[in-house]
Tab-separated table of C-alpha atoms and ligand atoms in Angstrom:
chain	number	residue	atom	x	y	z
H	42	MET	CA	0.000	0.000	0.000
H	43	LEU	CA	1.255	3.458	-0.916
H	44	ILE	CA	-0.384	6.604	0.450
H	45	LEU	CA	-0.046	9.742	-1.656
H	46	GLY	CA	-1.068	13.225	-0.554
H	47	GLY	CA	-0.376	16.646	-2.115
H	48	VAL	CA	1.464	15.014	-5.046
H	49	PRO	CA	1.075	16.657	-8.514
H	50	GLU	CA	-1.170	14.638	-10.855
H	51	GLU	CA	1.692	13.983	-13.273
H	52	THR	CA	3.986	12.604	-10.537
H	53	LYS	CA	1.153	10.482	-9.192
H	54	GLN	CA	0.526	8.929	-12.620
H	55	ASP	CA	4.274	8.200	-12.969
H	56	ILE	CA	4.387	6.503	-9.562
H	57	LEU	CA	1.325	4.390	-10.344
H	58	LYS	CA	2.803	3.378	-13.702
H	59	ILE	CA	6.197	2.408	-12.253
H	60	SER	CA	4.851	0.654	-9.149
H	61	GLY	CA	1.954	-1.095	-10.882
H	62	PHE	CA	-0.378	-0.071	-8.009
H	63	SER	CA	-3.990	0.873	-8.742
H	64	GLU	CA	-5.520	4.032	-7.313
H	65	ARG	CA	-8.195	4.065	-4.620
H	66	SER	CA	-9.512	6.903	-2.493
H	67	LEU	CA	-10.420	7.180	1.190
H	68	PRO	CA	-12.144	5.587	2.990
H	69	PHE	CA	-10.927	2.018	2.368
H	70	LYS	CA	-10.151	-0.941	4.560
H	71	TYR	CA	-6.717	-2.091	5.598
H	72	LEU	CA	-6.405	-5.289	7.703
H	73	GLY	CA	-10.162	-5.078	8.197
H	74	MET	CA	-10.000	-1.544	9.620
H	75	PRO	CA	-11.459	1.442	7.763
H	76	ILE	CA	-8.786	4.005	6.853
H	77	GLN	CA	-10.368	7.429	6.717
H	78	THR	CA	-9.680	11.096	7.336
H	79	THR	CA	-12.236	11.463	10.144
H	80	ARG	CA	-12.073	9.983	13.659
H	81	LEU	CA	-12.900	6.260	13.877
H	82	LYS	CA	-16.244	5.451	15.434
H	83	LYS	CA	-16.814	2.584	17.836
H	84	GLN	CA	-18.749	0.541	15.275
H	85	ASP	CA	-15.919	1.022	12.719
H	86	SER	CA	-13.524	-0.722	15.089
H	87	GLU	CA	-15.819	-3.604	16.078
H	88	CYS	CA	-14.374	-5.658	13.212
H	89	LEU	CA	-10.939	-5.338	14.825
H	90	VAL	CA	-12.253	-6.955	18.026
H	91	GLU	CA	-13.791	-9.712	15.888
H	92	ASN	CA	-10.484	-10.249	14.058
H	93	ILE	CA	-8.579	-10.451	17.335
H	94	CYS	CA	-11.159	-12.891	18.770
H	95	ALA	CA	-10.828	-15.063	15.635
H	96	ARG	CA	-7.040	-15.006	15.979
H	97	ILE	CA	-7.239	-15.993	19.649
H	98	HIS	CA	-9.755	-18.752	18.850
H	99	SER	CA	-7.211	-20.146	16.393
H	100	TYR	CA	-4.563	-20.073	19.178
H	101	GLY	CA	-7.035	-21.665	21.589
H	102	ALA	CA	-7.149	-24.804	19.465
H	103	ARG	CA	-3.706	-25.560	20.876
H	104	LYS	CA	-2.851	-25.845	24.546
H	105	PHE	CA	-0.457	-23.069	25.475
H	106	SER	CA	1.186	-22.605	28.848
H	107	TYR	CA	0.801	-19.307	30.727
H	108	ALA	CA	4.195	-18.269	29.360
H	109	GLY	CA	3.111	-19.037	25.776
H	110	ARG	CA	-0.170	-17.175	26.182
H	111	LEU	CA	1.681	-14.171	27.609
H	112	VAL	CA	3.849	-13.987	24.469
H	113	LEU	CA	0.746	-14.115	22.241
H	114	VAL	CA	-1.128	-11.472	24.266
H	115	LYS	CA	1.883	-9.154	24.031
H	116	ALA	CA	2.043	-9.715	20.265
H	117	VAL	CA	-1.653	-8.837	19.857
H	118	LEU	CA	-1.484	-5.747	22.068
H	119	SER	CA	1.761	-4.447	20.574
H	120	SER	CA	0.135	-4.307	17.130
H	121	MET	CA	-2.599	-1.897	18.261
H	122	PHE	CA	-2.988	1.685	17.103
H	123	VAL	CA	-5.073	4.700	18.136
H	124	LEU	CA	-8.553	3.394	18.925
H	125	PRO	CA	-11.712	4.477	20.767
H	126	LYS	CA	-11.709	3.767	24.529
H	127	GLY	CA	-14.568	1.236	24.380
H	128	ILE	CA	-12.716	-0.848	21.788
H	129	ILE	CA	-9.500	-0.839	23.820
H	130	ALA	CA	-11.477	-2.100	26.817
H	131	LYS	CA	-12.989	-4.918	24.721
H	132	ILE	CA	-9.636	-5.993	23.253
H	133	GLU	CA	-8.033	-5.932	26.707
H	134	ALA	CA	-10.859	-8.060	28.104
H	135	VAL	CA	-10.390	-10.648	25.320
H	136	CYS	CA	-6.626	-10.762	25.954
H	137	ARG	CA	-7.148	-10.971	29.731
H	138	ASN	CA	-9.532	-13.925	29.396
H	139	PHE	CA	-7.129	-15.660	27.026
H	140	LEU	CA	-4.191	-15.171	29.389
H	141	TRP	CA	-6.005	-16.647	32.384
H	142	ASP	CA	-8.187	-19.262	30.774
H	143	ASN	CA	-7.181	-19.907	27.138
H	144	SER	CA	-10.545	-18.485	26.013
H	145	THR	CA	-11.961	-15.186	24.727
H	146	ASP	CA	-14.859	-15.420	27.206
H	147	TYR	CA	-14.807	-14.629	30.907
H	148	ARG	CA	-14.909	-18.016	32.672
H	149	ARG	CA	-12.412	-17.704	35.459
H	150	VAL	CA	-11.550	-15.086	38.082
H	151	PRO	CA	-8.077	-13.722	37.166
H	152	LEU	CA	-5.394	-14.742	39.668
H	153	VAL	CA	-3.746	-11.300	39.570
H	154	ALA	CA	-5.405	-7.918	38.887
H	155	TRP	CA	-4.975	-6.536	35.362
H	156	THR	CA	-3.593	-3.246	36.759
H	157	THR	CA	-0.746	-5.313	38.292
H	158	VAL	CA	-0.275	-7.377	35.109
H	159	CYS	CA	0.156	-4.102	33.172
H	160	LYS	CA	3.063	-2.923	35.326
H	161	PRO	CA	6.662	-3.410	34.140
H	162	LYS	CA	8.333	-6.604	35.391
H	163	GLU	CA	10.576	-4.644	37.772
H	164	GLU	CA	7.443	-3.286	39.439
H	165	GLY	CA	5.851	-6.710	39.824
H	166	GLY	CA	3.877	-6.858	36.563
H	167	LEU	CA	4.210	-8.925	33.404
H	168	GLY	CA	5.320	-6.003	31.246
H	169	ILE	CA	2.067	-5.847	29.251
H	170	LYS	CA	1.402	-2.222	28.380
H	171	ASP	CA	-1.657	-0.359	29.599
H	172	GLN	CA	-3.470	0.150	26.293
H	173	GLU	CA	-5.297	3.291	27.391
H	174	LEU	CA	-1.944	4.921	28.233
H	175	CYS	CA	-0.456	3.589	24.981
H	176	ASN	CA	-3.269	5.286	23.115
H	177	GLN	CA	-2.630	8.559	24.902
H	178	ALA	CA	1.091	8.204	24.212
H	179	MET	CA	0.478	7.578	20.512
H	180	VAL	CA	-1.854	10.587	20.326
H	181	GLY	CA	0.763	12.663	22.173
H	182	ARG	CA	3.400	11.517	19.702
H	183	LEU	CA	1.163	12.498	16.769
H	184	VAL	CA	0.404	15.884	18.335
H	185	ASN	CA	4.158	16.524	18.676
H	186	TRP	CA	4.883	15.353	15.223
H	187	VAL	CA	2.211	17.503	13.592
H	188	ALA	CA	2.383	20.631	15.712
H	189	GLU	CA	6.005	20.635	16.925
H	190	LYS	CA	4.981	23.159	19.511
H	191	ARG	CA	5.574	23.247	23.250
H	192	ASN	CA	3.707	20.375	24.800
H	193	SER	CA	4.313	18.700	28.136
H	194	ILE	CA	4.395	15.258	26.497
H	195	ARG	CA	7.122	16.460	24.143
H	196	HIS	CA	9.574	16.679	27.042
H	197	ALA	CA	9.240	12.949	27.515
H	198	GLY	CA	10.940	12.368	24.195
H	199	ASN	CA	9.510	12.119	20.781
H	200	THR	CA	8.873	8.379	20.748
H	201	PRO	CA	5.679	6.551	21.770
H	202	THR	CA	7.731	4.639	24.391
H	203	GLY	CA	9.068	7.890	25.871
H	204	CYS	CA	5.562	9.354	26.009
H	205	TYR	CA	4.243	6.120	27.546
H	206	GLU	CA	6.913	6.094	30.283
H	207	TRP	CA	6.214	9.749	31.062
H	208	LEU	CA	2.451	9.198	31.319
H	209	LYS	CA	2.866	6.043	33.418
H	210	GLY	CA	5.243	7.593	35.913
H	211	ALA	CA	7.808	5.747	38.033
H	212	GLY	CA	6.554	2.870	40.164
H	213	THR	CA	8.032	0.930	43.068
H	214	ILE	CA	10.590	-1.749	42.192
H	215	VAL	CA	9.872	-5.180	43.690
H	216	GLN	CA	12.835	-6.981	45.288
H	217	TRP	CA	12.103	-10.353	43.739
H	218	PHE	CA	11.921	-9.407	40.081
H	219	ARG	CA	15.514	-10.451	39.232
H	220	ALA	CA	15.025	-13.781	41.009
H	221	VAL	CA	11.963	-14.547	38.861
H	222	TRP	CA	12.814	-12.909	35.535
H	223	ASN	CA	16.350	-13.958	34.799
H	224	ASP	CA	17.660	-15.948	31.827
H	225	TRP	CA	18.593	-19.010	33.883
H	226	VAL	CA	15.057	-19.634	35.096
H	227	VAL	CA	12.996	-21.958	32.861
H	228	PRO	CA	10.300	-19.728	31.220
H	229	LYS	CA	7.342	-21.755	32.533
H	230	HIS	CA	8.892	-21.611	36.018
H	231	GLN	CA	9.124	-17.817	35.702
H	232	PHE	CA	5.367	-17.444	35.334
H	233	MET	CA	4.688	-19.752	38.284
H	234	GLY	CA	7.282	-17.865	40.354
H	235	TRP	CA	5.541	-14.634	39.473
H	236	LEU	CA	2.179	-16.048	40.625
H	237	TYR	CA	3.826	-17.344	43.799
H	238	ALA	CA	5.403	-13.927	44.507
H	239	HIS	CA	1.934	-12.391	44.303
H	240	GLY	CA	0.497	-15.066	46.592
H	241	ALA	CA	-1.808	-15.939	43.689
H	242	LEU	CA	-1.666	-19.757	43.773
H	243	ARG	CA	-5.098	-20.794	45.009
H	244	THR	CA	-4.972	-23.389	47.744
H	245	ASN	CA	-7.884	-25.179	49.371
H	246	ASP	CA	-8.182	-22.783	52.302
H	247	GLU	CA	-8.900	-19.944	49.862
H	248	LEU	CA	-11.357	-21.983	47.804
H	249	LEU	CA	-13.192	-22.776	51.035
H	250	MET	CA	-13.599	-19.048	51.606
H	251	TYR	CA	-15.445	-18.898	48.265
H	252	GLY	CA	-17.853	-21.452	49.722
H	253	LEU	CA	-16.643	-24.403	47.621
H	254	ASP	CA	-17.127	-27.739	49.336
H	255	ILE	CA	-13.870	-29.555	48.659
H	256	ASP	CA	-11.406	-31.875	50.292
H	257	VAL	CA	-9.304	-29.708	52.619
H	258	ASN	CA	-6.319	-31.999	53.050
H	259	CYS	CA	-2.946	-31.373	51.423
H	260	TYR	CA	-2.707	-33.204	48.075
H	261	LEU	CA	0.986	-33.915	48.650
H	262	CYS	CA	1.024	-35.477	52.116
H	263	GLY	CA	-2.654	-35.783	53.017
H	264	GLN	CA	-1.750	-35.017	56.618
H	265	ALA	CA	-2.565	-31.336	57.055
H	266	ALA	CA	-4.993	-28.676	55.872
H	267	GLU	CA	-3.798	-27.156	52.633
H	268	CYS	CA	-2.598	-23.556	52.642
H	269	MET	CA	0.329	-21.807	50.922
H	270	ASP	CA	2.489	-21.957	54.044
H	271	HIS	CA	1.920	-25.683	54.413
H	272	VAL	CA	2.447	-26.647	50.741
H	273	PHE	CA	5.713	-24.757	50.387
H	274	PHE	CA	7.104	-24.677	53.923
H	275	GLY	CA	5.554	-27.281	56.161
H	276	CYS	CA	4.681	-30.222	53.921
H	277	ARG	CA	6.690	-33.398	54.451
H	278	TYR	CA	6.651	-34.089	50.714
H	279	SER	CA	8.063	-30.629	49.835
H	280	LYS	CA	10.701	-30.894	52.590
H	281	GLN	CA	11.855	-34.248	51.246
H	282	MET	CA	12.037	-32.861	47.723
H	283	ILE	CA	14.147	-29.857	48.851
H	284	ASN	CA	16.345	-32.241	50.845
H	285	TRP	CA	16.959	-34.321	47.701
H	286	LEU	CA	17.684	-31.139	45.745
H	287	ASN	CA	20.377	-30.244	48.283
H	288	GLN	CA	21.866	-33.732	48.062
H	289	LEU	CA	21.953	-33.784	44.259
H	290	THR	CA	23.638	-30.359	44.177
H	291	ALA	CA	25.788	-28.715	46.842
H	292	LEU	CA	23.308	-25.908	47.392
H	293	ILE	CA	21.672	-25.369	50.748
H	294	LEU	CA	18.092	-24.499	49.940
H	295	PRO	CA	15.930	-23.850	52.983
H	296	ASP	CA	12.638	-25.727	53.266
H	297	GLN	CA	10.867	-22.429	53.728
H	298	HIS	CA	10.880	-18.930	52.245
H	299	ILE	CA	12.433	-20.121	48.972
H	300	LEU	CA	11.737	-16.866	47.131
H	301	GLU	CA	13.465	-14.811	49.832
H	302	TRP	CA	16.423	-17.221	49.646
H	303	CYS	CA	16.612	-16.648	45.859
H	304	VAL	CA	16.546	-12.854	46.355
H	305	ASP	CA	19.336	-12.967	48.967
H	306	ARG	CA	21.817	-14.991	46.870
H	307	GLN	CA	25.302	-13.558	46.492
H	308	GLY	CA	28.004	-14.159	43.876
H	309	SER	CA	28.332	-13.445	40.169
H	310	LYS	CA	25.361	-12.869	37.874
H	311	LEU	CA	25.565	-16.521	36.745
H	312	GLN	CA	25.743	-17.847	40.314
H	313	LYS	CA	22.780	-15.764	41.462
H	314	GLY	CA	20.856	-16.687	38.297
H	315	VAL	CA	21.438	-20.440	38.595
H	316	GLN	CA	20.479	-20.472	42.286
H	317	ALA	CA	17.309	-18.516	41.518
H	318	ALA	CA	16.586	-21.017	38.717
H	319	VAL	CA	16.787	-23.913	41.191
H	320	GLY	CA	14.525	-22.088	43.673
H	321	MET	CA	11.965	-21.256	40.976
H	322	GLY	CA	12.173	-24.859	39.737
H	323	ALA	CA	11.362	-26.051	43.272
H	324	ILE	CA	8.350	-23.727	43.528
H	325	TYR	CA	7.103	-24.742	40.060
H	326	HIS	CA	7.448	-28.471	40.604
H	327	ILE	CA	5.950	-28.496	44.107
H	328	TRP	CA	2.880	-26.763	42.694
H	329	HIS	CA	2.865	-28.938	39.581
H	330	GLN	CA	2.926	-32.120	41.685
H	331	ARG	CA	0.166	-30.708	43.867
H	332	ASN	CA	-1.962	-30.185	40.724
H	333	CYS	CA	-1.103	-33.636	39.311
H	334	SER	CA	-2.169	-35.185	42.592
H	335	LYS	CA	-5.341	-33.094	42.762
H	336	ASN	CA	-6.444	-33.548	39.135
H	337	ASP	CA	-5.058	-36.940	38.141
H	338	CYS	CA	-4.301	-38.618	41.486
H	339	VAL	CA	-0.686	-39.085	40.340
H	340	LEU	CA	2.253	-38.047	42.489
H	341	MET	CA	5.935	-38.460	41.615
H	342	VAL	CA	8.321	-39.476	44.397
H	343	PRO	CA	10.262	-36.456	45.827
H	344	LYS	CA	13.651	-37.783	44.651
H	345	ARG	CA	12.476	-38.057	41.034
H	346	VAL	CA	11.116	-34.471	41.123
H	347	ALA	CA	14.456	-33.158	42.454
H	348	GLU	CA	16.301	-35.065	39.696
H	349	GLN	CA	14.039	-33.473	37.101
H	350	ILE	CA	14.750	-29.949	38.413
H	351	VAL	CA	18.519	-30.543	38.368
H	352	ALA	CA	18.285	-32.016	34.835
H	353	GLU	CA	16.383	-28.949	33.614
H	354	ILE	CA	18.986	-26.551	35.039
H	355	ARG	CA	21.891	-28.664	33.701
H	356	LEU	CA	20.309	-28.548	30.254
H	357	ARG	CA	20.142	-24.740	30.390
H	358	ILE	CA	23.786	-24.592	31.487
H	359	ARG	CA	24.920	-26.973	28.719
H	360	ARG	CA	23.246	-24.750	26.114
H	361	ARG	CA	25.521	-21.873	27.117
H	362	ASP	CA	28.985	-21.454	25.701
H	363	GLU	CA	31.381	-22.531	28.459
H	364	ASN	CA	34.107	-20.358	26.955
H	365	GLU	CA	32.048	-17.293	27.755
H	366	MET	CA	31.954	-18.220	31.448
H	367	THR	CA	34.647	-17.058	33.845
H	368	ILE	CA	36.911	-19.669	35.466
H	369	GLY	CA	35.284	-18.766	38.788
H	370	ASP	CA	31.824	-19.499	37.414
H	371	ARG	CA	32.887	-22.794	35.833
H	372	ASP	CA	34.494	-23.888	39.119
H	373	TRP	CA	31.379	-22.869	41.012
H	374	LEU	CA	29.150	-24.867	38.630
H	375	LYS	CA	31.424	-27.914	39.088
H	376	ASN	CA	31.410	-27.522	42.881
H	377	MET	CA	27.618	-27.271	42.837
H	378	LYS	CA	27.515	-30.449	40.676
H	379	PHE	CA	25.926	-28.755	37.666
H	380	LEU	CA	28.877	-29.476	35.365
I	435	ZN	ZN1	1.365	-31.592	52.793
């Protein structure tokens, strides 16, 4: 597509001849959206919501993990442009439902509020952009570009990202973000670690508060009422698994407050990253086993789970170029039994 404006007729004819394009005038549709000189109306943009729903339905045919769905939601939202408020709200709702339940419809209460999800990762979010602010930033960028006059948004830089950052303002950094979002942590463990950090994993005690009549015992040991503190810190099964993890490596993971342990790690970037990866692996697999036991009545023995975590981390280490590691890091990995 080539858009021509204010071009002499002769030049236009030359361009059309050379390019082989045919001429059309406004309004016309591009990617299902009407392109016109006047402001888009809500009904004009409805087709965009339908297109996005159709795209998500096609994704929904496959089973994606949370991490996979997050990538797709970001791809959909990053391709948006200036739209009416009502349409932004609809598209966000579709993406939100897809992220939490693999569907375009609202079927499940989100585990974490959308306002939190839309924060940057350092501030505890998932780095999805607030679309309303994005819209304002894009409008601000256009205003600057067209007018080039003094405008408060202009001081934020002349890029949509600069405008967005300025409109959003600085937030509070969360301590745990580097422990969860670092390259050594397995991507699917990152998402679970993020949910854990927000206290968003729903255990039986919480479901009971919603009035659901369910078995209250821990799915891992069957010997105590299930709550977050028990599953991750008090459960005999989880303690045994952590104990095996410490035997298979030379790390000393505590059997409680794993996330805090990950945050407090010292050493090089690699050493902190690998330790956080083990901690996040422990959190992920404890919860995964809990769900396997709950949904399928299958539970792996603690030793086997620990072996799986170590194998996953070893695989990530083997994929890295050893020559790019310092001698200190290689020695550390050997001492910790990862190499
Ligand atoms: Zn238990």
